[in-house]
mmCIF file of N, CA and C in Angstrom:
data_model
loop_
_atom_site.group_PDB
_atom_site.id
_atom_site.type_symbol
_atom_site.label_atom_id
_atom_site.label_comp_id
_atom_site.label_asym_id
_atom_site.label_seq_id
_atom_site.Cartn_x
_atom_site.Cartn_y
_atom_site.Cartn_z
ATOM 1 N N UNK K 7 6.987 26.684 38.117
ATOM 2 C CA UNK K 7 6.173 25.491 38.219
ATOM 3 C C UNK K 7 6.271 24.948 39.649
ATOM 4 N N UNK K 8 5.190 24.392 40.156
ATOM 5 C CA UNK K 8 5.139 23.838 41.499
ATOM 6 C C UNK K 8 6.002 22.582 41.589
ATOM 7 N N UNK K 9 6.834 22.522 42.615
ATOM 8 C CA UNK K 9 7.665 21.340 42.833
ATOM 9 C C UNK K 9 6.828 20.286 43.572
ATOM 10 N N UNK K 10 6.881 19.042 43.133
ATOM 11 C CA UNK K 10 6.173 17.928 43.758
ATOM 12 C C UNK K 10 7.209 17.054 44.444
ATOM 13 N N UNK K 11 7.132 16.953 45.761
ATOM 14 C CA UNK K 11 8.097 16.134 46.491
ATOM 15 C C UNK K 11 7.807 14.651 46.276
ATOM 16 N N UNK K 12 8.812 13.831 46.549
ATOM 17 C CA UNK K 12 8.625 12.385 46.443
ATOM 18 C C UNK K 12 7.522 11.914 47.388
ATOM 19 N N UNK K 13 7.510 12.455 48.600
ATOM 20 C CA UNK K 13 6.497 12.080 49.577
ATOM 21 C C UNK K 13 5.091 12.393 49.063
ATOM 22 N N UNK K 14 4.913 13.593 48.512
ATOM 23 C CA UNK K 14 3.603 13.995 47.999
ATOM 24 C C UNK K 14 3.182 13.116 46.819
ATOM 25 N N UNK K 15 4.125 12.768 45.968
ATOM 26 C CA UNK K 15 3.816 11.920 44.824
ATOM 27 C C UNK K 15 3.349 10.534 45.272
ATOM 28 N N UNK K 16 4.043 9.965 46.246
ATOM 29 C CA UNK K 16 3.642 8.653 46.761
ATOM 30 C C UNK K 16 2.270 8.736 47.413
ATOM 31 N N UNK K 17 2.035 9.792 48.201
ATOM 32 C CA UNK K 17 0.723 9.961 48.833
ATOM 33 C C UNK K 17 -0.374 10.094 47.770
ATOM 34 N N UNK K 18 -0.096 10.848 46.700
ATOM 35 C CA UNK K 18 -1.059 10.995 45.611
ATOM 36 C C UNK K 18 -1.369 9.648 44.970
ATOM 37 N N UNK K 19 -0.323 8.900 44.645
ATOM 38 C CA UNK K 19 -0.523 7.595 44.013
ATOM 39 C C UNK K 19 -1.340 6.672 44.903
ATOM 40 N N UNK K 20 -1.049 6.688 46.189
ATOM 41 C CA UNK K 20 -1.745 5.836 47.146
ATOM 42 C C UNK K 20 -3.200 6.265 47.321
ATOM 43 N N UNK K 21 -3.434 7.518 47.585
ATOM 44 C CA UNK K 21 -4.772 7.990 47.958
ATOM 45 C C UNK K 21 -5.698 8.226 46.771
ATOM 46 N N UNK K 22 -5.134 8.445 45.585
ATOM 47 C CA UNK K 22 -5.986 8.654 44.405
ATOM 48 C C UNK K 22 -6.357 7.334 43.745
ATOM 49 N N UNK K 23 -5.654 6.274 44.126
ATOM 50 C CA UNK K 23 -5.905 4.989 43.488
ATOM 51 C C UNK K 23 -5.169 4.845 42.168
ATOM 52 N N UNK K 24 -4.299 5.795 41.840
ATOM 53 C CA UNK K 24 -3.548 5.729 40.589
ATOM 54 C C UNK K 24 -2.553 4.578 40.576
ATOM 55 N N UNK K 25 -2.142 4.151 41.770
ATOM 56 C CA UNK K 25 -1.241 2.996 41.880
ATOM 57 C C UNK K 25 -1.635 2.227 43.134
ATOM 58 N N UNK K 26 -1.549 0.941 43.052
ATOM 59 C CA UNK K 26 -1.858 0.102 44.205
ATOM 60 C C UNK K 26 -0.596 -0.054 45.040
ATOM 61 N N UNK K 27 -0.390 0.885 45.972
ATOM 62 C CA UNK K 27 0.825 0.953 46.773
ATOM 63 C C UNK K 27 1.045 -0.330 47.572
ATOM 64 N N UNK K 28 0.002 -0.856 48.195
ATOM 65 C CA UNK K 28 0.161 -2.066 49.008
ATOM 66 C C UNK K 28 0.567 -3.258 48.147
ATOM 67 N N UNK K 29 0.042 -3.344 46.942
ATOM 68 C CA UNK K 29 0.436 -4.424 46.029
ATOM 69 C C UNK K 29 1.903 -4.263 45.628
ATOM 70 N N UNK K 30 2.330 -3.028 45.374
ATOM 71 C CA UNK K 30 3.733 -2.771 45.050
ATOM 72 C C UNK K 30 4.633 -3.109 46.233
ATOM 73 N N UNK K 31 4.190 -2.748 47.451
ATOM 74 C CA UNK K 31 4.953 -3.036 48.657
ATOM 75 C C UNK K 31 5.153 -4.548 48.814
ATOM 76 N N UNK K 32 4.085 -5.313 48.594
ATOM 77 C CA UNK K 32 4.147 -6.764 48.720
ATOM 78 C C UNK K 32 5.052 -7.373 47.655
ATOM 79 N N UNK K 33 4.961 -6.890 46.440
ATOM 80 C CA UNK K 33 5.814 -7.375 45.353
ATOM 81 C C UNK K 33 7.285 -7.128 45.668
ATOM 82 N N UNK K 34 7.593 -5.936 46.141
ATOM 83 C CA UNK K 34 8.974 -5.594 46.480
ATOM 84 C C UNK K 34 9.472 -6.451 47.640
ATOM 85 N N UNK K 35 8.652 -6.626 48.660
ATOM 86 C CA UNK K 35 9.037 -7.452 49.809
ATOM 87 C C UNK K 35 9.336 -8.884 49.377
ATOM 88 N N UNK K 36 8.492 -9.434 48.514
ATOM 89 C CA UNK K 36 8.717 -10.799 48.036
ATOM 90 C C UNK K 36 10.009 -10.902 47.229
ATOM 91 N N UNK K 37 10.293 -9.884 46.414
ATOM 92 C CA UNK K 37 11.485 -9.947 45.566
ATOM 93 C C UNK K 37 12.777 -9.844 46.379
ATOM 94 N N UNK K 38 12.714 -9.247 47.574
ATOM 95 C CA UNK K 38 13.906 -9.092 48.413
ATOM 96 C C UNK K 38 13.990 -10.138 49.524
ATOM 97 N N UNK K 39 13.026 -11.038 49.600
ATOM 98 C CA UNK K 39 12.944 -11.991 50.706
ATOM 99 C C UNK K 39 14.143 -12.929 50.795
ATOM 100 N N UNK K 40 14.627 -13.408 49.681
ATOM 101 C CA UNK K 40 15.777 -14.326 49.707
ATOM 102 C C UNK K 40 16.996 -13.673 50.355
ATOM 103 N N UNK K 41 17.255 -12.422 50.001
ATOM 104 C CA UNK K 41 18.384 -11.698 50.592
ATOM 105 C C UNK K 41 18.144 -11.460 52.079
ATOM 106 N N UNK K 42 16.900 -11.144 52.459
ATOM 107 C CA UNK K 42 16.573 -10.929 53.870
ATOM 108 C C UNK K 42 16.813 -12.191 54.684
ATOM 109 N N UNK K 43 16.397 -13.328 54.153
ATOM 110 C CA UNK K 43 16.600 -14.590 54.869
ATOM 111 C C UNK K 43 18.082 -14.907 55.033
ATOM 112 N N UNK K 44 18.877 -14.634 54.006
ATOM 113 C CA UNK K 44 20.322 -14.844 54.097
ATOM 114 C C UNK K 44 20.954 -13.959 55.156
ATOM 115 N N UNK K 45 20.562 -12.713 55.189
ATOM 116 C CA UNK K 45 21.084 -11.784 56.203
ATOM 117 C C UNK K 45 20.643 -12.215 57.593
ATOM 118 N N UNK K 46 19.407 -12.659 57.715
ATOM 119 C CA UNK K 46 18.893 -13.105 59.010
ATOM 120 C C UNK K 46 19.682 -14.318 59.524
ATOM 121 N N UNK K 47 19.951 -15.266 58.646
ATOM 122 C CA UNK K 47 20.729 -16.443 59.035
ATOM 123 C C UNK K 47 22.130 -16.060 59.497
ATOM 124 N N UNK K 48 22.676 -15.003 58.904
ATOM 125 C CA UNK K 48 24.021 -14.545 59.260
ATOM 126 C C UNK K 48 24.000 -13.579 60.446
ATOM 127 N N UNK K 49 22.820 -13.221 60.934
ATOM 128 C CA UNK K 49 22.715 -12.308 62.066
ATOM 129 C C UNK K 49 22.949 -10.857 61.702
ATOM 130 N N UNK K 50 22.742 -10.502 60.446
ATOM 131 C CA UNK K 50 22.969 -9.138 59.969
ATOM 132 C C UNK K 50 21.632 -8.407 59.896
ATOM 133 N N UNK K 51 21.546 -7.202 60.476
ATOM 134 C CA UNK K 51 20.295 -6.439 60.450
ATOM 135 C C UNK K 51 20.363 -5.200 59.559
ATOM 136 N N UNK K 52 21.552 -4.692 59.294
ATOM 137 C CA UNK K 52 21.740 -3.542 58.406
ATOM 138 C C UNK K 52 22.577 -3.989 57.223
ATOM 139 N N UNK K 53 22.033 -3.845 56.011
ATOM 140 C CA UNK K 53 22.753 -4.313 54.825
ATOM 141 C C UNK K 53 22.199 -3.641 53.578
ATOM 142 N N UNK K 54 22.887 -3.840 52.456
ATOM 143 C CA UNK K 54 22.468 -3.302 51.169
ATOM 144 C C UNK K 54 22.331 -4.467 50.198
ATOM 145 N N UNK K 55 21.211 -4.508 49.509
ATOM 146 C CA UNK K 55 20.982 -5.500 48.460
ATOM 147 C C UNK K 55 21.189 -4.788 47.134
ATOM 148 N N UNK K 56 22.049 -5.332 46.300
ATOM 149 C CA UNK K 56 22.281 -4.741 44.979
ATOM 150 C C UNK K 56 21.650 -5.666 43.945
ATOM 151 N N UNK K 57 20.675 -5.123 43.219
ATOM 152 C CA UNK K 57 19.980 -5.918 42.201
ATOM 153 C C UNK K 57 19.411 -4.989 41.138
ATOM 154 N N UNK K 58 19.494 -5.425 39.901
ATOM 155 C CA UNK K 58 18.907 -4.693 38.773
ATOM 156 C C UNK K 58 19.348 -3.236 38.699
ATOM 157 N N UNK K 59 20.595 -2.958 39.050
ATOM 158 C CA UNK K 59 21.128 -1.613 38.954
ATOM 159 C C UNK K 59 20.700 -0.681 40.078
ATOM 160 N N UNK K 60 20.088 -1.226 41.131
ATOM 161 C CA UNK K 60 19.651 -0.420 42.267
ATOM 162 C C UNK K 60 20.255 -0.947 43.554
ATOM 163 N N UNK K 61 20.337 -0.079 44.559
ATOM 164 C CA UNK K 61 20.811 -0.458 45.895
ATOM 165 C C UNK K 61 19.633 -0.316 46.857
ATOM 166 N N UNK K 62 19.263 -1.415 47.484
ATOM 167 C CA UNK K 62 18.158 -1.443 48.445
ATOM 168 C C UNK K 62 18.777 -1.418 49.836
ATOM 169 N N UNK K 63 18.576 -0.348 50.580
ATOM 170 C CA UNK K 63 19.205 -0.174 51.886
ATOM 171 C C UNK K 63 18.232 -0.647 52.968
ATOM 172 N N UNK K 64 18.690 -1.653 53.743
ATOM 173 C CA UNK K 64 17.871 -2.255 54.792
ATOM 174 C C UNK K 64 18.497 -1.948 56.146
ATOM 175 N N UNK K 65 17.675 -1.472 57.078
ATOM 176 C CA UNK K 65 18.109 -1.202 58.455
ATOM 177 C C UNK K 65 17.051 -1.765 59.386
ATOM 178 N N UNK K 66 17.496 -2.556 60.358
ATOM 179 C CA UNK K 66 16.577 -3.152 61.331
ATOM 180 C C UNK K 66 15.393 -3.846 60.662
ATOM 181 N N UNK K 67 15.683 -4.653 59.635
ATOM 182 C CA UNK K 67 14.678 -5.459 58.936
ATOM 183 C C UNK K 67 13.619 -4.623 58.228
ATOM 184 N N UNK K 68 13.971 -3.388 57.830
ATOM 185 C CA UNK K 68 13.050 -2.539 57.074
ATOM 186 C C UNK K 68 13.786 -1.910 55.900
ATOM 187 N N UNK K 69 13.196 -1.966 54.717
ATOM 188 C CA UNK K 69 13.764 -1.278 53.566
ATOM 189 C C UNK K 69 13.540 0.215 53.770
ATOM 190 N N UNK K 70 14.634 0.980 53.885
ATOM 191 C CA UNK K 70 14.508 2.402 54.198
ATOM 192 C C UNK K 70 14.695 3.313 52.998
ATOM 193 N N UNK K 71 15.400 2.837 51.968
ATOM 194 C CA UNK K 71 15.532 3.642 50.752
ATOM 195 C C UNK K 71 16.018 2.760 49.612
ATOM 196 N N UNK K 72 15.854 3.272 48.416
ATOM 197 C CA UNK K 72 16.355 2.621 47.206
ATOM 198 C C UNK K 72 17.156 3.674 46.455
ATOM 199 N N UNK K 73 18.394 3.333 46.127
ATOM 200 C CA UNK K 73 19.304 4.274 45.485
ATOM 201 C C UNK K 73 19.683 3.795 44.096
ATOM 202 N N UNK K 74 20.030 4.739 43.222
ATOM 203 C CA UNK K 74 20.639 4.378 41.943
ATOM 204 C C UNK K 74 21.991 3.761 42.228
ATOM 205 N N UNK K 75 22.509 3.002 41.293
ATOM 206 C CA UNK K 75 23.788 2.318 41.489
ATOM 207 C C UNK K 75 24.926 3.277 41.805
ATOM 208 N N UNK K 76 24.867 4.518 41.308
ATOM 209 C CA UNK K 76 25.958 5.468 41.529
ATOM 210 C C UNK K 76 25.770 6.322 42.777
ATOM 211 N N UNK K 77 24.700 6.088 43.530
ATOM 212 C CA UNK K 77 24.450 6.848 44.755
ATOM 213 C C UNK K 77 25.008 6.085 45.948
ATOM 214 N N UNK K 78 25.347 6.823 46.995
ATOM 215 C CA UNK K 78 25.858 6.230 48.227
ATOM 216 C C UNK K 78 24.876 6.589 49.343
ATOM 217 N N UNK K 79 24.520 5.624 50.162
ATOM 218 C CA UNK K 79 23.576 5.874 51.255
ATOM 219 C C UNK K 79 24.095 7.002 52.142
ATOM 220 N N UNK K 80 23.213 7.926 52.493
ATOM 221 C CA UNK K 80 23.580 9.023 53.381
ATOM 222 C C UNK K 80 24.118 10.250 52.669
ATOM 223 N N UNK K 81 24.360 10.148 51.368
ATOM 224 C CA UNK K 81 24.855 11.304 50.612
ATOM 225 C C UNK K 81 23.980 11.522 49.393
ATOM 226 N N UNK K 82 23.680 12.770 49.112
ATOM 227 C CA UNK K 82 22.885 13.097 47.935
ATOM 228 C C UNK K 82 23.798 13.362 46.749
ATOM 229 N N UNK K 83 23.273 13.106 45.591
ATOM 230 C CA UNK K 83 23.968 13.405 44.363
ATOM 231 C C UNK K 83 23.934 14.914 44.125
ATOM 232 N N UNK K 84 25.010 15.521 43.626
ATOM 233 C CA UNK K 84 25.002 16.968 43.379
ATOM 234 C C UNK K 84 23.896 17.353 42.396
ATOM 235 N N UNK K 85 23.284 18.514 42.643
ATOM 236 C CA UNK K 85 22.239 18.998 41.720
ATOM 237 C C UNK K 85 22.863 19.428 40.410
ATOM 238 N N UNK K 86 22.105 19.272 39.386
ATOM 239 C CA UNK K 86 22.575 19.653 38.036
ATOM 240 C C UNK K 86 22.049 20.983 37.634
#
């Protein structure tokens, strides 16, 4: 079976209209804004927000990845 990468899936959702990516982006940004403002006040630019069982990794004021609670940034989980 053909493997579908995460990148290809997101591009499909965006370009086919199957999901409103920009609306999702805005919703996510709004939900993380309180934590961003707190980090900004403290002068922190790289941080992790833990919410709802996920880890949101922020670098230079940009959300760069979202990890499961048991994942560590920079390391992949072993394949099963």
